[in-house]
Amino acid sequence: MVWLILAFAGLMETVWAAALEKSERFTRLWPTLLFLVALAASMAGLGHSLRELPLGTAYAVWVGIGAVGTVVYGMLWLHEPVTTARVICLLMIVGGVVGLKVLTS
């Protein structure tokens, strides 16, 4: 269960990053509120995960999920470039996250 909470926290990191961009320096109400809620959920999930997982593992998985999710969001909705090099780098991050999960469980 702790891994699901950590994965959700990582997804919330993607949400708060996207909302931060859409808030236009906190001048738009709804994206700003979404940013705050997603940030709180992300931190709460990471904090809960630290009860059972080592700090380094939990933090790396959380950041990895958030980073990959944010880049994919940018490529799909913000029309950021999709290149072979970027996809390979994302796959390496995913491989590292999966590796940490397998080696920690």
CSV table of C-alpha atoms in Angstrom, one decimal:
chain,number,residue,atom,x,y,z
A,1,MET,CA,0.0,0.0,0.0
A,2,VAL,CA,2.8,2.4,0.8
A,3,TRP,CA,4.1,2.1,-2.8
A,4,LEU,CA,0.7,3.1,-4.2
A,5,ILE,CA,0.6,6.1,-1.9
A,6,LEU,CA,4.1,7.0,-3.0
A,7,ALA,CA,3.1,6.6,-6.7
A,8,PHE,CA,0.0,8.9,-6.1
A,9,ALA,CA,2.3,11.4,-4.4
A,10,GLY,CA,4.6,11.4,-7.5
A,11,LEU,CA,1.6,11.9,-9.7
A,12,MET,CA,0.5,14.8,-7.5
A,13,GLU,CA,4.0,16.3,-8.1
A,14,THR,CA,3.2,16.3,-11.8
A,15,VAL,CA,-0.2,18.0,-11.1
A,16,TRP,CA,1.3,20.7,-9.0
A,17,ALA,CA,4.1,21.4,-11.5
A,18,ALA,CA,1.5,21.7,-14.3
A,19,ALA,CA,-0.8,23.9,-12.2
A,20,LEU,CA,2.2,26.1,-11.2
A,21,GLU,CA,2.8,26.8,-14.9
A,22,LYS,CA,-0.8,27.5,-15.5
A,23,SER,CA,-1.1,29.8,-12.5
A,24,GLU,CA,0.9,32.4,-14.3
A,25,ARG,CA,2.9,33.4,-11.2
A,26,PHE,CA,-0.1,32.8,-8.9
A,27,THR,CA,-2.3,35.4,-10.6
A,28,ARG,CA,-5.0,32.9,-11.7
A,29,LEU,CA,-7.1,31.6,-8.9
A,30,TRP,CA,-8.1,28.0,-9.9
A,31,PRO,CA,-4.6,26.9,-11.1
A,32,THR,CA,-3.2,28.4,-7.9
A,33,LEU,CA,-5.6,26.5,-5.7
A,34,LEU,CA,-5.0,23.3,-7.6
A,35,PHE,CA,-1.2,23.9,-7.1
A,36,LEU,CA,-1.7,24.2,-3.4
A,37,VAL,CA,-3.9,21.1,-3.0
A,38,ALA,CA,-1.7,19.0,-5.2
A,39,LEU,CA,1.4,20.2,-3.4
A,40,ALA,CA,0.0,19.3,0.0
A,41,ALA,CA,-1.2,15.9,-1.3
A,42,SER,CA,2.2,15.2,-2.8
A,43,MET,CA,4.1,16.1,0.4
A,44,ALA,CA,1.7,14.2,2.6
A,45,GLY,CA,2.0,11.1,0.5
A,46,LEU,CA,5.8,11.3,0.5
A,47,GLY,CA,5.8,11.9,4.2
A,48,HIS,CA,3.5,8.9,4.8
A,49,SER,CA,5.8,6.7,2.6
A,50,LEU,CA,8.8,7.6,4.7
A,51,ARG,CA,7.3,5.7,7.6
A,52,GLU,CA,8.1,2.4,5.8
A,53,LEU,CA,10.6,3.2,3.1
A,54,PRO,CA,14.2,4.5,3.3
A,55,LEU,CA,14.4,8.3,2.6
A,56,GLY,CA,16.7,7.9,-0.4
A,57,THR,CA,14.5,5.3,-2.1
A,58,ALA,CA,11.2,7.1,-1.4
A,59,TYR,CA,12.6,10.5,-2.5
A,60,ALA,CA,14.1,9.1,-5.7
A,61,VAL,CA,10.9,7.3,-6.7
A,62,TRP,CA,8.8,10.4,-5.9
A,63,VAL,CA,11.0,12.7,-7.9
A,64,GLY,CA,11.3,10.2,-10.8
A,65,ILE,CA,7.5,9.8,-11.1
A,66,GLY,CA,7.0,13.5,-10.9
A,67,ALA,CA,9.8,14.2,-13.4
A,68,VAL,CA,8.6,11.7,-16.0
A,69,GLY,CA,5.0,12.7,-15.5
A,70,THR,CA,5.8,16.4,-16.0
A,71,VAL,CA,7.9,15.8,-19.1
A,72,VAL,CA,5.2,13.6,-20.6
A,73,TYR,CA,2.6,16.3,-19.8
A,74,GLY,CA,4.8,18.9,-21.5
A,75,MET,CA,5.2,16.7,-24.6
A,76,LEU,CA,1.5,15.8,-24.8
A,77,TRP,CA,-0.2,19.1,-23.9
A,78,LEU,CA,2.4,21.8,-24.2
A,79,HIS,CA,3.8,20.6,-27.5
A,80,GLU,CA,7.3,20.2,-26.1
A,81,PRO,CA,9.7,18.3,-28.4
A,82,VAL,CA,9.4,14.5,-28.5
A,83,THR,CA,12.8,13.2,-29.5
A,84,THR,CA,14.5,9.9,-29.3
A,85,ALA,CA,17.0,11.1,-26.8
A,86,ARG,CA,14.3,12.5,-24.5
A,87,VAL,CA,12.3,9.2,-24.7
A,88,ILE,CA,15.4,7.2,-23.9
A,89,CYS,CA,16.2,9.4,-21.0
A,90,LEU,CA,12.7,9.0,-19.6
A,91,LEU,CA,12.9,5.3,-20.0
A,92,MET,CA,16.2,5.3,-18.0
A,93,ILE,CA,14.4,7.2,-15.2
A,94,VAL,CA,11.5,4.7,-15.3
A,95,GLY,CA,14.1,1.9,-15.2
A,96,GLY,CA,15.7,3.4,-12.1
A,97,VAL,CA,12.4,3.8,-10.3
A,98,VAL,CA,11.4,0.3,-11.1
A,99,GLY,CA,14.8,-0.9,-10.0
A,100,LEU,CA,14.5,0.9,-6.7
A,101,LYS,CA,11.1,-0.6,-6.1
A,102,VAL,CA,12.3,-4.1,-6.9
A,103,LEU,CA,15.4,-3.9,-4.8
A,104,THR,CA,13.6,-2.3,-1.8
A,105,SER,CA,10.6,-4.7,-1.7
